[in-house]
Amino acid sequence: MNKEWNLPNLKSAQKRSQDETTIERSLFEIPESYLTIGQDKTYYIRTYGCQANERDSETIRGILEKMSFTQVFEIDKADVIVLNTCAIRENAENKVFGEIGNVKVIKQLNPDVLFMVGGCMTQEEGVVNRILSTYHQVDVLFGTHNIHRIPQLLIQAYFNKERVVEVFSKEGEIYENLPVSRNNKSKAWVNIMYGCDKFCTYCIVPYTRGKERSRLKEDILSEIDDLVQKDFKEITLLGQNVNAYGKDLGVTFDFADLLESVAQKDIPRVRFMTSHPWDFTDKLIKVIAKYKNVMPFIHLPLQSGNNEILKIMGRRYTKEAYMEIYHKLKARIPHIALSTDIIVGFPNETESQFCETLDMIDICQFDNVYSFIYSAREKTPAASMIDNVSKQEKEDRLQRLNKQIGKYALMHNLAMVGQTVLVLVDGPSKKNPLIFSGYTETNKLVNFSPVNECIGKIVSVEITSAKTWTLQGKQV
Ligand code: 5AD
Ligand code: SF4
């Protein structure tokens, strides 16, 4: 094996120390001679998984565009192909392996194509070993902590015609000077913190993304000032666990304070995700209620409605504690919409424990639920639990859960028929270029016939009909 390679190590990725996070403002550098490397060349990027990955891809795009590469949207037209991968569940990984397989054909036709794979999957030892031994079409493997090194890795693979692997298993640093090429001109993701220290027993994120580390408020607010100046309409503050913001900085300025500072900026819509019920404070609820531009929509993962399962998952709250937050939110912000995540078929989950999750769906009547079958992840504590729930049983539970979820989503959407709501317009809908789509303040997808050029604007739309996952309306 090549000694130059930096391979991942999940055990060392688990390490957490009290060391202060290093904020790097100078580590990212593109040598002068690299800036024109991509002239007359193209890149294709495909992103899997969560918003953290979407935001990372915007940085990767920023780096490649600084090197003069132009983006294309057809994979077989690209000189450089990048997959930014997700490791959260096995089916996410299988999709990526399928795509890696497809690139083999592209490379057979054009061996000069450079194929780079990065993201959470490359932080897993098992995945990296599998790629190294089986998928020879991959030229560069880079980890979530190595994005700033893309120029050097790309050049090394390009000119030396050699495979390059660089995956650090660090606790993590923060790079403040990375370029960004945003996907959307009116909605922006803003990282406020990276990593996760919660170590829920099923979850691989704390291993793939390093320790919880917050950006300095000055850096966040100056990024937001820049977005305000560029006339962005919506900002989503991002973190695996935004409520823990600031804890690692040893300052009293917490997430509620940060949200308030952002809400005081001239930005029409502020959102944040993801919240963990563990750190959801009354102070935060007050800020959400106080500012009209903090959107009345919260994603608050429940995972299970059974206390025993929550305990084995390492979630650190009970369903009663979850309900307390739920009631406070509904009492202080009556029009608030809520979504959640649910995992079914956690090792040894019984039928009656699952029924308690269904009960919570009935009680909370969520506007939206992301539901998943438990997937064992390499080296996580839950992966070594003996599991007596069959695959068929898990699939059956998922179906029953989804039926329940759909019922409440439709109920909420039907209640909106006849109302006039504000919609931030994304542009033509996926199916029909004459129909535009956008999202309400409560994060509901609306399709409508536009009466004027309104992409990127907030317009009033009267809701005329509702389906489970979409609303139809007319612009007023
Ligand atoms: N299996 C199934 N779902 C998972 N999630 C995280 N890890 C797993 C896993 N191993 C879900 C959780 C989390 C969401 C982002 O993905 O519900 O909130
Ligand atoms: Fe994973 Fe739990 Fe961290 Fe969310 S809070 S990223 S589920 S470990």
Short mmCIF file of C-alpha atoms and ligand atoms in Angstrom, two decimals:
data_model
loop_
_atom_site.label_atom_id
_atom_site.label_comp_id
_atom_site.label_asym_id
_atom_site.label_seq_id
_atom_site.Cartn_x
_atom_site.Cartn_y
_atom_site.Cartn_z
CA MET A 1 0.00 0.00 0.00
CA ASN A 2 1.20 3.51 -0.82
CA LYS A 3 2.83 5.09 2.26
CA GLU A 4 1.75 8.59 1.25
CA TRP A 5 -1.90 7.79 1.83
CA ASN A 6 -3.76 9.19 4.82
CA LEU A 7 -6.43 6.61 5.57
CA PRO A 8 -9.41 7.07 7.91
CA ASN A 9 -9.60 5.46 11.32
CA LEU A 10 -13.02 5.33 12.99
CA LYS A 11 -11.54 4.64 16.40
CA SER A 12 -9.44 7.77 16.41
CA ALA A 13 -12.37 9.70 14.92
CA GLN A 14 -14.24 8.92 18.14
CA LYS A 15 -11.66 10.77 20.25
CA ARG A 16 -12.81 13.99 21.90
CA SER A 17 -10.46 16.24 23.83
CA GLN A 18 -10.89 19.56 25.57
CA ASP A 19 -8.41 21.12 23.17
CA GLU A 20 -9.57 24.36 21.68
CA THR A 21 -10.61 24.25 18.06
CA THR A 22 -8.08 25.78 15.72
CA ILE A 23 -9.58 28.30 13.37
CA GLU A 24 -7.55 28.34 10.21
CA ARG A 25 -7.65 31.48 8.14
CA SER A 26 -4.60 30.80 6.06
CA LEU A 27 -4.55 27.09 5.34
CA PHE A 28 -6.51 27.37 2.14
CA GLU A 29 -4.37 28.53 -0.67
CA ILE A 30 -4.45 27.95 -4.37
CA PRO A 31 -1.00 28.37 -5.89
CA GLU A 32 -1.01 30.93 -8.68
CA SER A 33 -0.18 28.31 -11.28
CA TYR A 34 -3.31 26.27 -10.42
CA LEU A 35 -5.74 29.10 -11.05
CA THR A 36 -6.01 28.48 -14.78
CA ILE A 37 -5.71 24.66 -14.74
CA GLY A 38 -9.43 24.27 -15.38
CA GLN A 39 -9.66 26.62 -18.35
CA ASP A 40 -11.69 24.93 -21.12
CA LYS A 41 -12.39 22.08 -18.72
CA THR A 42 -15.58 21.09 -16.96
CA TYR A 43 -16.67 19.51 -13.70
CA TYR A 44 -19.73 17.61 -12.59
CA ILE A 45 -20.70 17.30 -8.93
CA ARG A 46 -23.34 15.12 -7.35
CA THR A 47 -24.27 15.52 -3.71
CA TYR A 48 -25.87 12.89 -1.50
CA GLY A 49 -27.37 13.37 1.95
CA CYS A 50 -27.97 16.29 4.24
CA GLN A 51 -27.62 20.08 4.04
CA ALA A 52 -24.13 19.92 5.54
CA ASN A 53 -23.10 18.03 2.43
CA GLU A 54 -24.99 20.44 0.17
CA ARG A 55 -23.09 23.30 1.79
CA ASP A 56 -19.77 21.45 1.47
CA SER A 57 -20.50 20.93 -2.22
CA GLU A 58 -20.91 24.69 -2.59
CA THR A 59 -17.38 25.04 -1.19
CA ILE A 60 -16.07 22.34 -3.54
CA ARG A 61 -17.72 24.20 -6.44
CA GLY A 62 -16.15 27.43 -5.21
CA ILE A 63 -12.70 25.80 -5.19
CA LEU A 64 -13.08 24.23 -8.65
CA GLU A 65 -14.41 27.47 -10.12
CA LYS A 66 -11.44 29.36 -8.62
CA MET A 67 -9.33 26.91 -10.60
CA SER A 68 -11.35 27.96 -13.70
CA PHE A 69 -13.38 24.75 -14.14
CA THR A 70 -16.93 25.23 -15.49
CA GLN A 71 -19.84 23.24 -14.10
CA VAL A 72 -21.78 20.86 -16.34
CA PHE A 73 -24.90 18.94 -15.40
CA GLU A 74 -24.37 15.82 -17.51
CA ILE A 75 -21.88 13.45 -15.98
CA ASP A 76 -20.55 12.15 -19.30
CA LYS A 77 -19.62 15.70 -20.43
CA ALA A 78 -17.26 16.34 -17.50
CA ASP A 79 -13.46 16.32 -17.24
CA VAL A 80 -13.66 16.11 -13.45
CA ILE A 81 -16.38 14.12 -11.68
CA VAL A 82 -16.97 14.66 -7.95
CA LEU A 83 -19.28 12.61 -5.74
CA ASN A 84 -19.91 14.08 -2.30
CA THR A 85 -21.20 11.07 -0.39
CA CYS A 86 -23.44 10.29 2.58
CA ALA A 87 -22.93 7.50 5.12
CA ILE A 88 -26.05 7.88 7.25
CA ARG A 89 -27.72 4.63 6.11
CA GLU A 90 -26.73 1.62 4.06
CA ASN A 91 -29.13 2.46 1.22
CA ALA A 92 -27.47 5.89 0.85
CA GLU A 93 -24.14 4.12 0.49
CA ASN A 94 -25.51 1.61 -2.01
CA LYS A 95 -26.66 4.44 -4.26
CA VAL A 96 -23.14 5.87 -4.23
CA PHE A 97 -21.55 2.50 -5.02
CA GLY A 98 -23.99 2.22 -7.96
CA GLU A 99 -22.86 5.61 -9.27
CA ILE A 100 -19.19 4.76 -8.74
CA GLY A 101 -19.88 1.69 -10.89
CA ASN A 102 -21.41 3.86 -13.63
CA VAL A 103 -18.32 6.05 -13.75
CA LYS A 104 -16.25 2.99 -14.66
CA VAL A 105 -17.96 2.97 -18.07
CA ILE A 106 -17.36 6.71 -18.51
CA LYS A 107 -13.68 6.26 -17.70
CA GLN A 108 -13.38 3.35 -20.12
CA LEU A 109 -14.57 5.66 -22.89
CA ASN A 110 -12.42 8.57 -21.70
CA PRO A 111 -9.51 7.56 -19.45
CA ASP A 112 -8.51 11.23 -18.95
CA VAL A 113 -11.56 11.93 -16.80
CA LEU A 114 -10.55 12.54 -13.18
CA PHE A 115 -12.86 10.90 -10.66
CA MET A 116 -12.95 12.26 -7.08
CA VAL A 117 -14.98 10.78 -4.21
CA GLY A 118 -15.38 12.67 -0.94
CA GLY A 119 -17.80 13.20 1.94
CA CYS A 120 -18.90 11.08 4.88
CA MET A 121 -18.44 7.65 3.27
CA THR A 122 -14.76 8.25 2.76
CA GLN A 123 -14.37 8.72 6.52
CA GLU A 124 -15.21 5.02 6.97
CA GLU A 125 -12.34 2.56 6.92
CA GLY A 126 -14.49 -0.20 5.43
CA VAL A 127 -15.64 1.95 2.53
CA VAL A 128 -12.15 3.24 1.73
CA ASN A 129 -10.71 -0.29 1.75
CA ARG A 130 -13.52 -1.48 -0.52
CA ILE A 131 -12.96 1.36 -2.98
CA LEU A 132 -9.19 0.87 -2.96
CA SER A 133 -9.45 -2.84 -3.63
CA THR A 134 -12.41 -2.96 -6.02
CA TYR A 135 -13.16 0.40 -7.64
CA HIS A 136 -10.01 1.29 -9.56
CA GLN A 137 -11.83 4.02 -11.46
CA VAL A 138 -11.64 6.30 -8.39
CA ASP A 139 -8.61 8.62 -8.71
CA VAL A 140 -8.96 10.78 -5.58
CA LEU A 141 -10.47 9.98 -2.20
CA PHE A 142 -10.81 12.97 0.14
CA GLY A 143 -12.39 13.21 3.58
CA THR A 144 -14.74 15.74 5.16
CA HIS A 145 -11.71 17.37 6.84
CA ASN A 146 -9.74 17.58 3.58
CA ILE A 147 -11.89 19.78 1.37
CA HIS A 148 -9.40 22.66 1.60
CA ARG A 149 -6.78 20.34 0.10
CA ILE A 150 -8.73 19.61 -3.10
CA PRO A 151 -6.50 21.77 -5.34
CA GLN A 152 -3.34 19.91 -4.31
CA LEU A 153 -4.98 16.46 -4.44
CA LEU A 154 -6.48 17.15 -7.86
CA ILE A 155 -3.19 18.38 -9.28
CA GLN A 156 -1.28 15.44 -7.81
CA ALA A 157 -3.65 12.93 -9.39
CA TYR A 158 -3.86 14.83 -12.68
CA PHE A 159 -0.19 15.30 -13.39
CA ASN A 160 1.35 12.32 -11.67
CA LYS A 161 -1.37 10.01 -12.99
CA GLU A 162 -1.51 8.38 -9.59
CA ARG A 163 -4.22 7.56 -7.13
CA VAL A 164 -4.43 10.00 -4.23
CA VAL A 165 -6.02 9.32 -0.86
CA GLU A 166 -6.23 11.88 1.93
CA VAL A 167 -8.73 11.30 4.71
CA PHE A 168 -7.92 12.80 8.09
CA SER A 169 -9.71 11.37 11.13
CA LYS A 170 -9.23 14.56 13.11
CA GLU A 171 -11.48 15.94 15.74
CA GLY A 172 -11.68 18.91 13.46
CA GLU A 173 -10.64 22.42 12.69
CA ILE A 174 -12.50 25.30 11.13
CA TYR A 175 -11.42 26.81 7.84
CA GLU A 176 -12.72 30.33 7.45
CA ASN A 177 -11.34 31.39 4.13
CA LEU A 178 -12.77 28.80 1.75
CA PRO A 179 -14.46 30.04 -1.43
CA VAL A 180 -18.14 29.33 -2.04
CA SER A 181 -20.25 29.07 -5.18
CA ARG A 182 -23.84 29.00 -3.96
CA ASN A 183 -26.48 26.95 -5.74
CA ASN A 184 -29.32 29.33 -5.11
CA LYS A 185 -29.40 33.11 -5.50
CA SER A 186 -32.08 33.76 -2.88
CA LYS A 187 -31.62 31.04 -0.26
CA ALA A 188 -28.33 30.41 1.52
CA TRP A 189 -27.03 27.82 3.97
CA VAL A 190 -24.77 29.24 6.65
CA ASN A 191 -22.76 26.84 8.82
CA ILE A 192 -22.75 27.94 12.42
CA MET A 193 -21.03 24.85 13.77
CA TYR A 194 -19.57 21.58 12.58
CA GLY A 195 -19.50 18.04 13.92
CA CYS A 196 -21.47 16.37 16.67
CA ASP A 197 -20.62 15.17 20.17
CA LYS A 198 -23.95 13.54 20.99
CA PHE A 199 -22.93 10.02 19.90
CA CYS A 200 -26.47 8.66 19.56
CA THR A 201 -25.76 4.94 19.48
CA TYR A 202 -27.03 4.36 15.93
CA CYS A 203 -25.39 7.36 14.30
CA ILE A 204 -22.15 7.62 12.34
CA VAL A 205 -22.08 11.42 12.09
CA PRO A 206 -19.89 12.05 15.18
CA TYR A 207 -17.27 9.78 13.57
CA THR A 208 -17.46 11.19 10.05
CA ARG A 209 -17.75 14.88 10.92
CA GLY A 210 -15.56 15.26 14.00
CA LYS A 211 -16.14 17.06 17.25
CA GLU A 212 -18.72 19.76 17.86
CA ARG A 213 -17.05 23.06 17.06
CA SER A 214 -18.67 26.46 16.67
CA ARG A 215 -17.72 29.23 14.32
CA LEU A 216 -17.08 32.57 15.96
CA LYS A 217 -20.13 34.82 15.98
CA GLU A 218 -18.15 37.55 14.18
CA ASP A 219 -17.43 35.18 11.28
CA ILE A 220 -21.06 34.04 11.05
CA LEU A 221 -22.48 37.55 11.21
CA SER A 222 -20.07 38.88 8.64
CA GLU A 223 -21.07 36.06 6.23
CA ILE A 224 -24.68 37.06 6.85
CA ASP A 225 -23.96 40.75 6.25
CA ASP A 226 -22.51 39.77 2.91
CA LEU A 227 -25.63 37.74 2.05
CA VAL A 228 -27.91 40.62 3.07
CA GLN A 229 -25.94 42.91 0.82
CA LYS A 230 -26.38 40.42 -2.03
CA ASP A 231 -30.14 40.53 -1.44
CA PHE A 232 -30.61 36.94 -0.25
CA LYS A 233 -34.12 36.35 1.05
CA GLU A 234 -33.62 33.31 3.25
CA ILE A 235 -30.81 32.10 5.47
CA THR A 236 -30.72 28.68 7.11
CA LEU A 237 -28.32 28.38 10.02
CA LEU A 238 -26.80 24.92 9.82
CA GLY A 239 -25.37 22.47 12.29
CA GLN A 240 -25.90 18.82 13.24
CA ASN A 241 -27.13 20.14 16.52
CA VAL A 242 -27.51 23.93 16.41
CA ASN A 243 -28.76 24.25 19.98
CA ALA A 244 -25.30 23.32 21.22
CA TYR A 245 -23.87 26.40 19.48
CA GLY A 246 -21.21 28.19 21.52
CA LYS A 247 -20.78 25.56 24.22
CA ASP A 248 -17.33 24.68 22.98
CA LEU A 249 -16.29 28.33 22.81
CA GLY A 250 -16.61 28.78 26.55
CA VAL A 251 -18.67 31.95 26.13
CA THR A 252 -22.17 32.78 27.35
CA PHE A 253 -23.36 33.75 23.85
CA ASP A 254 -25.56 30.76 22.99
CA PHE A 255 -27.74 29.70 20.05
CA ALA A 256 -30.69 31.83 21.19
CA ASP A 257 -28.38 34.88 21.26
CA LEU A 258 -27.01 34.05 17.84
CA LEU A 259 -30.48 33.56 16.36
CA GLU A 260 -31.55 36.89 17.80
CA SER A 261 -28.52 38.65 16.30
CA VAL A 262 -29.29 37.11 12.90
CA ALA A 263 -33.00 37.96 13.15
CA GLN A 264 -32.06 41.62 13.71
CA LYS A 265 -30.38 41.70 10.30
CA ASP A 266 -32.32 42.82 7.27
CA ILE A 267 -33.16 39.32 6.05
CA PRO A 268 -36.79 38.34 5.40
CA ARG A 269 -36.52 34.68 6.38
CA VAL A 270 -34.34 32.95 8.94
CA ARG A 271 -34.42 29.20 9.51
CA PHE A 272 -32.21 26.78 11.39
CA MET A 273 -31.56 23.08 11.45
CA THR A 274 -31.17 20.65 13.09
CA SER A 275 -32.30 21.06 16.67
CA HIS A 276 -31.85 18.44 19.34
CA PRO A 277 -34.53 18.35 22.06
CA TRP A 278 -31.75 18.08 24.67
CA ASP A 279 -30.59 21.70 24.39
CA PHE A 280 -33.88 23.33 23.38
CA THR A 281 -34.21 26.19 25.86
CA ASP A 282 -37.10 28.49 26.83
CA LYS A 283 -34.85 31.38 25.86
CA LEU A 284 -34.71 29.97 22.33
CA ILE A 285 -38.49 29.58 22.15
CA LYS A 286 -38.85 33.23 23.19
CA VAL A 287 -36.57 34.38 20.37
CA ILE A 288 -38.44 32.28 17.79
CA ALA A 289 -41.71 33.80 18.98
CA LYS A 290 -40.38 37.37 19.13
CA TYR A 291 -39.08 37.79 15.58
CA LYS A 292 -41.39 37.69 12.57
CA ASN A 293 -38.53 36.79 10.28
CA VAL A 294 -37.67 33.64 12.26
CA MET A 295 -39.83 31.21 10.35
CA PRO A 296 -42.57 29.36 12.23
CA PHE A 297 -41.22 25.96 11.28
CA ILE A 298 -39.04 23.67 13.36
CA HIS A 299 -37.49 20.32 12.63
CA LEU A 300 -37.19 18.54 15.97
CA PRO A 301 -36.14 14.88 15.68
CA LEU A 302 -38.01 12.53 18.03
CA GLN A 303 -36.57 9.20 16.73
CA SER A 304 -38.83 7.02 18.90
CA GLY A 305 -41.90 7.37 21.11
CA ASN A 306 -40.69 4.81 23.64
CA ASN A 307 -38.52 5.87 26.58
CA GLU A 308 -36.59 2.61 26.80
CA ILE A 309 -35.62 2.82 23.11
CA LEU A 310 -34.75 6.52 23.48
CA LYS A 311 -32.46 5.57 26.34
CA ILE A 312 -30.72 2.82 24.37
CA MET A 313 -30.42 5.22 21.44
CA GLY A 314 -28.57 7.59 23.79
CA ARG A 315 -30.96 10.44 23.00
CA ARG A 316 -30.87 11.93 26.55
CA TYR A 317 -34.58 12.87 26.71
CA THR A 318 -37.87 11.13 27.41
CA LYS A 319 -41.04 11.44 25.38
CA GLU A 320 -42.45 13.53 28.24
CA ALA A 321 -39.55 15.98 27.93
CA TYR A 322 -40.15 16.12 24.17
CA MET A 323 -43.84 16.87 24.75
CA GLU A 324 -42.95 19.67 27.13
CA ILE A 325 -41.00 21.45 24.38
CA TYR A 326 -43.77 20.65 21.91
CA HIS A 327 -46.46 22.23 24.08
CA LYS A 328 -44.36 25.32 24.80
CA LEU A 329 -43.74 25.84 21.08
CA LYS A 330 -47.42 25.42 20.19
CA ALA A 331 -48.51 27.68 23.05
CA ARG A 332 -46.11 30.53 22.22
CA ILE A 333 -46.25 30.22 18.42
CA PRO A 334 -49.72 28.83 17.63
CA HIS A 335 -49.20 28.76 13.85
CA ILE A 336 -45.91 26.87 14.09
CA ALA A 337 -45.33 23.84 11.87
CA LEU A 338 -43.25 20.94 13.12
CA SER A 339 -41.43 18.11 11.43
CA THR A 340 -39.48 15.25 12.91
CA ASP A 341 -37.31 12.19 12.21
CA ILE A 342 -38.35 8.69 13.23
CA ILE A 343 -36.30 5.49 13.14
CA VAL A 344 -38.25 2.21 13.08
CA GLY A 345 -36.82 -1.21 13.77
CA PHE A 346 -34.05 -0.14 16.14
CA PRO A 347 -32.45 -3.37 17.49
CA ASN A 348 -35.04 -5.34 19.48
CA GLU A 349 -37.78 -2.71 19.22
CA THR A 350 -40.99 -4.51 20.22
CA GLU A 351 -44.39 -4.10 18.59
CA SER A 352 -45.69 -2.27 21.64
CA GLN A 353 -42.67 0.07 21.69
CA PHE A 354 -43.30 0.82 18.02
CA CYS A 355 -46.99 1.48 18.83
CA GLU A 356 -45.87 4.14 21.29
CA THR A 357 -44.14 5.87 18.37
CA LEU A 358 -47.40 5.71 16.41
CA ASP A 359 -49.15 7.22 19.43
CA MET A 360 -46.70 10.12 19.42
CA ILE A 361 -47.50 10.73 15.75
CA ASP A 362 -51.19 10.92 16.70
CA ILE A 363 -50.49 13.26 19.59
CA CYS A 364 -48.06 15.61 17.84
CA GLN A 365 -49.76 15.54 14.42
CA PHE A 366 -46.54 16.54 12.69
CA ASP A 367 -46.66 18.53 9.46
CA ASN A 368 -43.92 16.31 8.05
CA VAL A 369 -41.96 13.29 9.21
CA TYR A 370 -38.79 11.80 7.76
CA SER A 371 -39.05 8.10 8.51
CA PHE A 372 -36.24 5.58 8.28
CA ILE A 373 -35.62 1.93 8.89
CA TYR A 374 -32.71 1.49 11.28
CA SER A 375 -29.49 0.76 9.46
CA ALA A 376 -26.44 -0.66 11.29
CA ARG A 377 -23.41 1.60 10.85
CA GLU A 378 -19.81 0.45 11.09
CA LYS A 379 -18.30 0.77 14.59
CA THR A 380 -21.32 2.47 16.20
CA PRO A 381 -22.50 0.94 19.53
CA ALA A 382 -25.91 -0.09 18.13
CA ALA A 383 -24.23 -2.08 15.35
CA SER A 384 -23.02 -4.62 17.89
CA MET A 385 -26.46 -5.09 19.49
CA ILE A 386 -28.09 -8.37 18.64
CA ASP A 387 -31.23 -7.55 16.66
CA ASN A 388 -34.26 -9.83 16.77
CA VAL A 389 -36.54 -7.75 14.55
CA SER A 390 -36.89 -9.17 11.05
CA LYS A 391 -36.43 -7.08 7.90
CA GLN A 392 -40.02 -7.80 6.93
CA GLU A 393 -41.28 -6.61 10.31
CA LYS A 394 -39.27 -3.38 9.96
CA GLU A 395 -40.67 -2.77 6.50
CA ASP A 396 -44.18 -3.38 7.75
CA ARG A 397 -43.67 -0.89 10.60
CA LEU A 398 -42.34 1.70 8.18
CA GLN A 399 -45.42 1.33 6.00
CA ARG A 400 -47.78 1.66 8.94
CA LEU A 401 -45.87 4.69 10.15
CA ASN A 402 -45.90 6.33 6.73
CA LYS A 403 -49.65 5.90 6.44
CA GLN A 404 -50.11 7.72 9.72
CA ILE A 405 -47.65 10.45 8.71
CA GLY A 406 -49.47 11.06 5.42
CA LYS A 407 -52.79 11.43 7.20
CA TYR A 408 -51.59 14.39 9.27
CA ALA A 409 -49.62 16.00 6.45
CA LEU A 410 -52.78 16.02 4.34
CA MET A 411 -54.86 17.30 7.25
CA HIS A 412 -52.52 20.29 7.69
CA ASN A 413 -52.44 21.00 3.96
CA LEU A 414 -56.23 20.82 3.59
CA ALA A 415 -56.60 23.33 6.42
CA MET A 416 -54.69 25.83 4.29
CA VAL A 417 -57.08 25.80 1.35
CA GLY A 418 -58.58 29.28 0.95
CA GLN A 419 -55.75 30.98 2.86
CA THR A 420 -53.40 33.48 1.23
CA VAL A 421 -49.80 32.75 2.18
CA LEU A 422 -46.34 34.15 1.48
CA VAL A 423 -44.21 32.02 -0.83
CA LEU A 424 -40.52 32.43 -1.59
CA VAL A 425 -40.36 31.45 -5.25
CA ASP A 426 -37.70 28.95 -6.32
CA GLY A 427 -38.60 28.90 -10.03
CA PRO A 428 -40.26 26.57 -12.53
CA SER A 429 -41.52 23.36 -10.93
CA LYS A 430 -39.83 20.05 -11.71
CA LYS A 431 -42.68 18.74 -13.84
CA ASN A 432 -44.01 21.80 -15.67
CA PRO A 433 -41.97 24.87 -16.66
CA LEU A 434 -45.11 27.03 -16.74
CA ILE A 435 -45.86 26.29 -13.11
CA PHE A 436 -43.63 27.83 -10.45
CA SER A 437 -42.91 26.41 -7.03
CA GLY A 438 -41.72 27.74 -3.73
CA TYR A 439 -42.08 27.36 0.02
CA THR A 440 -44.40 28.94 2.56
CA GLU A 441 -43.12 30.32 5.86
CA THR A 442 -44.12 26.99 7.42
CA ASN A 443 -42.00 25.18 4.81
CA LYS A 444 -44.80 23.77 2.68
CA LEU A 445 -44.25 23.29 -1.02
CA VAL A 446 -46.63 25.33 -3.21
CA ASN A 447 -47.11 25.05 -6.99
CA PHE A 448 -48.79 28.01 -8.69
CA SER A 449 -49.18 29.83 -12.02
CA PRO A 450 -47.04 32.95 -11.88
CA VAL A 451 -48.49 36.27 -13.02
CA ASN A 452 -45.15 38.06 -13.26
CA GLU A 453 -41.41 37.46 -13.12
CA CYS A 454 -41.10 36.47 -9.48
CA ILE A 455 -38.21 33.99 -9.14
CA GLY A 456 -36.33 34.72 -5.92
CA LYS A 457 -39.10 36.99 -4.63
CA ILE A 458 -41.64 36.55 -1.86
CA VAL A 459 -45.16 36.67 -3.30
CA SER A 460 -48.72 36.16 -2.03
CA VAL A 461 -50.40 32.98 -3.19
CA GLU A 462 -53.96 31.90 -2.51
CA ILE A 463 -54.13 28.17 -1.82
CA THR A 464 -56.76 26.54 -4.02
CA SER A 465 -56.24 22.82 -3.37
CA ALA A 466 -54.11 20.44 -1.36
CA LYS A 467 -52.44 17.07 -1.70
CA THR A 468 -50.48 15.22 0.99
CA TRP A 469 -47.10 16.76 0.12
CA THR A 470 -47.97 19.76 -2.07
CA LEU A 471 -50.31 22.73 -2.22
CA GLN A 472 -51.68 24.29 -5.40
CA GLY A 473 -52.48 27.97 -5.60
CA LYS A 474 -52.80 31.14 -7.62
CA GLN A 475 -50.66 34.23 -7.26
CA VAL A 476 -52.58 37.24 -5.99
N1 5AD B 1 -30.31 4.26 10.67
C1 5AD B 1 -31.47 4.88 10.31
N2 5AD B 1 -31.66 6.20 10.41
C2 5AD B 1 -30.65 6.95 10.91
N3 5AD B 1 -30.54 8.27 11.13
C3 5AD B 1 -29.31 8.53 11.62
N4 5AD B 1 -28.61 7.38 11.72
C4 5AD B 1 -29.42 6.39 11.28
C5 5AD B 1 -29.27 4.98 11.16
N5 5AD B 1 -28.15 4.37 11.51
C6 5AD B 1 -31.65 9.21 10.91
C7 5AD B 1 -32.04 9.91 12.19
C8 5AD B 1 -31.50 11.29 12.01
C9 5AD B 1 -31.60 11.46 10.51
C10 5AD B 1 -30.74 12.53 9.94
O1 5AD B 1 -31.22 10.21 10.00
O2 5AD B 1 -33.46 9.93 12.26
O3 5AD B 1 -32.21 12.27 12.71
FE1 SF4 B 2 -26.36 11.73 14.85
FE2 SF4 B 2 -27.48 12.11 17.28
FE3 SF4 B 2 -25.52 13.77 16.41
FE4 SF4 B 2 -27.97 13.85 15.26
S1 SF4 B 2 -27.47 14.35 17.43
S2 SF4 B 2 -25.97 13.85 14.19
S3 SF4 B 2 -28.59 11.72 15.33
S4 SF4 B 2 -25.30 11.59 16.86
#
